[in-house]
Structure formats: C-alpha cells, structure tokens
C-alpha cells in the first residue's frame, strides 16, 4: 500500500438518497452517475446466526512476516463474494509484501470505470464499513475481521472508523480491485461471521508451525521498520546488522545501531529501515542502486569488466563482485559458496550457468545485460500472469518484489513506466515493451535502477511525479525516464530523454533562479526545488482541515484560495473550500484533505 501517489481524476457523485443507510462520512466514496442503488444489489449472507455481541474493535496490524500460504479467512471471503456476485479473479499471497506477504490481504478484481462494477464495489465496501442498527461503526468489517479497505482512490480503516473514507494516494489507485486487509482473527476465521461467537481476545499472529516466517533478509525488502516495531522482521534485522540482542523489539539500542549502519553505508541517517537499508544489508554492506550511489557503484565495477573470475580467484575484484551480487559473504575469496551464488545469478539473468564471472556477468551486475529480456520478446504478459518472464519484467522495472506474480503493484509500476517511455499505457507487456525495456536497461542502467528504487521508497510519503527521482543524479550525457521527468518539470524543452546542451543550459538557468549552486548537474537539491515549484502545497497534503482549525496550514490554504489569511478556518474559508471542491468536481464537504489540497494547488497555476 505504500507506493508513489497518483493524482486522481475527477469523479461525479450520486445524490445522498442513493447511499442507503450509511454514515455521512461515506459520501466521500467515489460514485458514478446512474450507478445502481445499493439496495438493488444483494449482500453476502452468513452461514450461521450472528450473535448480538460484536467482535472486539481491531487495532492496526501491519504485515511484517514472509509466510508461504494463503490464510483461510481471505480465501473463504473471496469464495463468498464469488458465490454471491459471480466469479471474479482474486489474489492473496504475494512474496513478502506487507499483509499480502502473510497471506491475509485479498485483492478482489473489479473495474471502477464500468458503471455496474463501480456500483457493486461501492455496495460491498459500504456494507462492510457502515454502522449497524446499534450505531456500531464498521460492524460487518469487525464481524468478518477486516482491518482496512482500499477501493477507487479511497481508504477506510476499521481501527479508526471515525476518520471515515479518506483519499488514498498510493501508486495503485485501486480502481481495478478492492483491497481487503484482514486482522489475524479474520485471517484465521475466528470471528463471529464464521464461528457465531464474537472475538473478545484478539489474535496477534498465525497459528501452527506451517506458517514459520522466513529468516532471509532478502525477503524483507518491502518491510519498513522503525522505533516501536516488533516481530520476526526485527529479529532478522538484529541478526544481520549485528551487535544486538535478538529480542524482536525495535528499541533505542536497535535504532542507534541502525543509524550507525546507515552512516557507514552512506544512506540517509534517520533510524528507519526501508528497502534501501535491507538491500545494503543483503549486499554485504554495499550501498544499493537507488540510494544515490548507483552511478559510483557501476563505475567501481567497470574497471573489472575485463577480469575473469572463477573458483580459486581472490582479491579486490572478487570483493567487488561479491558486494554487487549479494547474498554471499564478502571476503574476497572465490570459494564454493560464491560459485553457487554466481551460478544462481547467471540462471536468473539468462546467462550460461558455468560459475565463471566474465564480461557478460560484469555487464549484468552493472545493469547492462539485456539477455534476460530479449528472450521474452514473444511473450505477452498481463494482470495475473506468472512465471520467469514476470520475474524478468519485475527486475527490469525495479522497485518491486521479484516473485513472478503479475499483481496490482506490478501493474501500477508497469503503467507508470509505459507512460514515461511514451508507450501505450495498457498494462500489457508485448514485443514493443520488451524492446523498450531492453533498450533502457542498456543505455541508462544507473538512472533506471536509481529511479525505481527511489520510487519504492517515496511511496510511503505521498510523493509527486518527481519524488521517484530525488536520489538520482543527472548530468550531460544521461538519458532515460528520469531525464524526461526533468525536462517536463523544467519546461521549454523537447522531452526526448537525452540530457544534451539545451537541457544543461536550462538546468543552470533554473538553479540560478532557485538560489542553488549552478553546476548544471541535477542532484537532490535541484529535484527538491523543482518539486517545490510544481507543488507549493505538498507539505500540507497529509493535513486535514475543517471549520475550527487554526495554524500555519490554514494560513497557507487561505493564501492559495486568495482570501484573507488569518490562520482561522471559519465560515468564509469553508465557503471558499467548497467552491474549490465544486470547481474540481469533488464532494463539497468543506473539509480539506489530500484531494482538496491538490485541487487548490492546481487552481493556483
């Protein structure tokens, strides 16, 4: 759920009478004009009598483990939905991907651009989130054991129902599926919907040895840890980073050790373990591509491109290769374990599996191999495809778990790449896409890997179209998607993806106007200045304002609305907000959340 934000397109709303007996907060859920009334759509029925008592209110239960099978609750609920509404494709387990990685998140496929499917999705999600006759919020979600719901650019949280339906700005707008994250009680079918007895003591994890979590750090690259986190992922971190008690609790000592490691690895020193930290740990301490040093890493390997290594080799070249290939001890000695890792890497890259590191392996390690892509030129991939071709696609796109399953996250990443590459944004991989992927891999490997990893890391912060490139360094001679994004942001340039003299001159001019060093080289400071110019209200996107709010965020809102800026959200401010929402075809609630901030920002231009 933590992917780069996507600006939502305006949608029309049904009048209130079409919503049925639900709370007013649900009005924000996007509807389509003419969609069927909720009352005309049948609702799932329990197999046993529901008790008067309601299951205990859930707390937020994030996914932190890498498990290997679907949990019974999501499977049963998917089958219930299919039995009620006809067969729809669905997916549950995805390798080490938050609650999907624990087998307790369900993606049930619906197309929100189609009127009948939009109405169905609205009916299901409103039924789950609505209060019951006693006024208990999200009663059905609690009975079934659902932790939160994402559908059609909106999110509803069973653990915070008072927040109502809020804007969701992750990379996937969830317009092609409903995402249902289950509590552990719901995942294990312990809730009253399945048992007829309300849960009073919540479960906090899986049951039975069959669900033993992974201890491989490479399986946790999509798990974010910070002070207060706990569980198996923390234990894995503590074991790999060393010098810590393996208690599974992310306390001050663990944070101090993480900060020290981040500093030594050249990473942002914030005490938060994200994909960049995990990749550095997996790679034996080497800073991974996408952390701002992909160019230097590629350069450090280039000097060894003519060196052939095999079992028995030793020295600096072996050390560099071990760091780059990862998942092996970095000791400078090419022994049996290193040879085994090389053979596995060669297999993954579609190279001869001889355990010898030659120029082809070096090029692959530098991101310059296209062999693993060209052999798939005749393969067509789309949502729910599986296999080695999907793994090759995921590696080429970057920023994804390489699990061989073409799910919604792979689809969202593909569409973003297709848009940046000027291809048909259809979410289907055909010969043209494979050719373009191979071309971008060979001409702009450092830029591509950096941007994809940065894209993954920016997802949790509600990023913009530029956030994915904050860690990417560009200079004359660079090429690829990052250069196109730069050229669009600068304006007044042809968007051809090639950093030539005209682009350099435009960068220098912008840097001077922004008061930063006019080097012509694009680093984080230039990206940040460009992002600030394009999105002057971005700092406030995560803030919710309503009548009665006060402070600097209100002042910024009032200035953007061009009304008296006194920092007090009163009737005049509310009226101006509703006018802006009306102009942007948003629900005229007078409450300012992410969608309204973006709409106000767009109207400033």
Short mmCIF file of C-alpha atoms in Angstrom, two decimals, residues 505-520:
data_model
loop_
_atom_site.label_atom_id
_atom_site.label_comp_id
_atom_site.label_asym_id
_atom_site.label_seq_id
_atom_site.Cartn_x
_atom_site.Cartn_y
_atom_site.Cartn_z
CA UNK A 505 21.60 25.30 -20.07
CA UNK A 506 18.03 25.14 -18.82
CA UNK A 507 19.16 23.39 -15.62
CA UNK A 508 21.79 26.07 -14.97
CA UNK A 509 19.19 28.81 -15.50
CA UNK A 510 16.77 27.16 -13.09
CA UNK A 511 19.44 26.56 -10.47
CA UNK A 512 20.37 30.25 -10.53
CA UNK A 513 16.76 31.32 -10.18
CA UNK A 514 16.29 28.91 -7.28
CA UNK A 515 19.39 30.17 -5.48
CA UNK A 516 21.26 26.87 -5.57
CA UNK A 517 24.70 26.06 -6.97
CA UNK A 518 24.51 26.46 -10.78
CA UNK A 519 26.54 23.39 -11.73
CA UNK A 520 24.32 22.02 -14.45
#
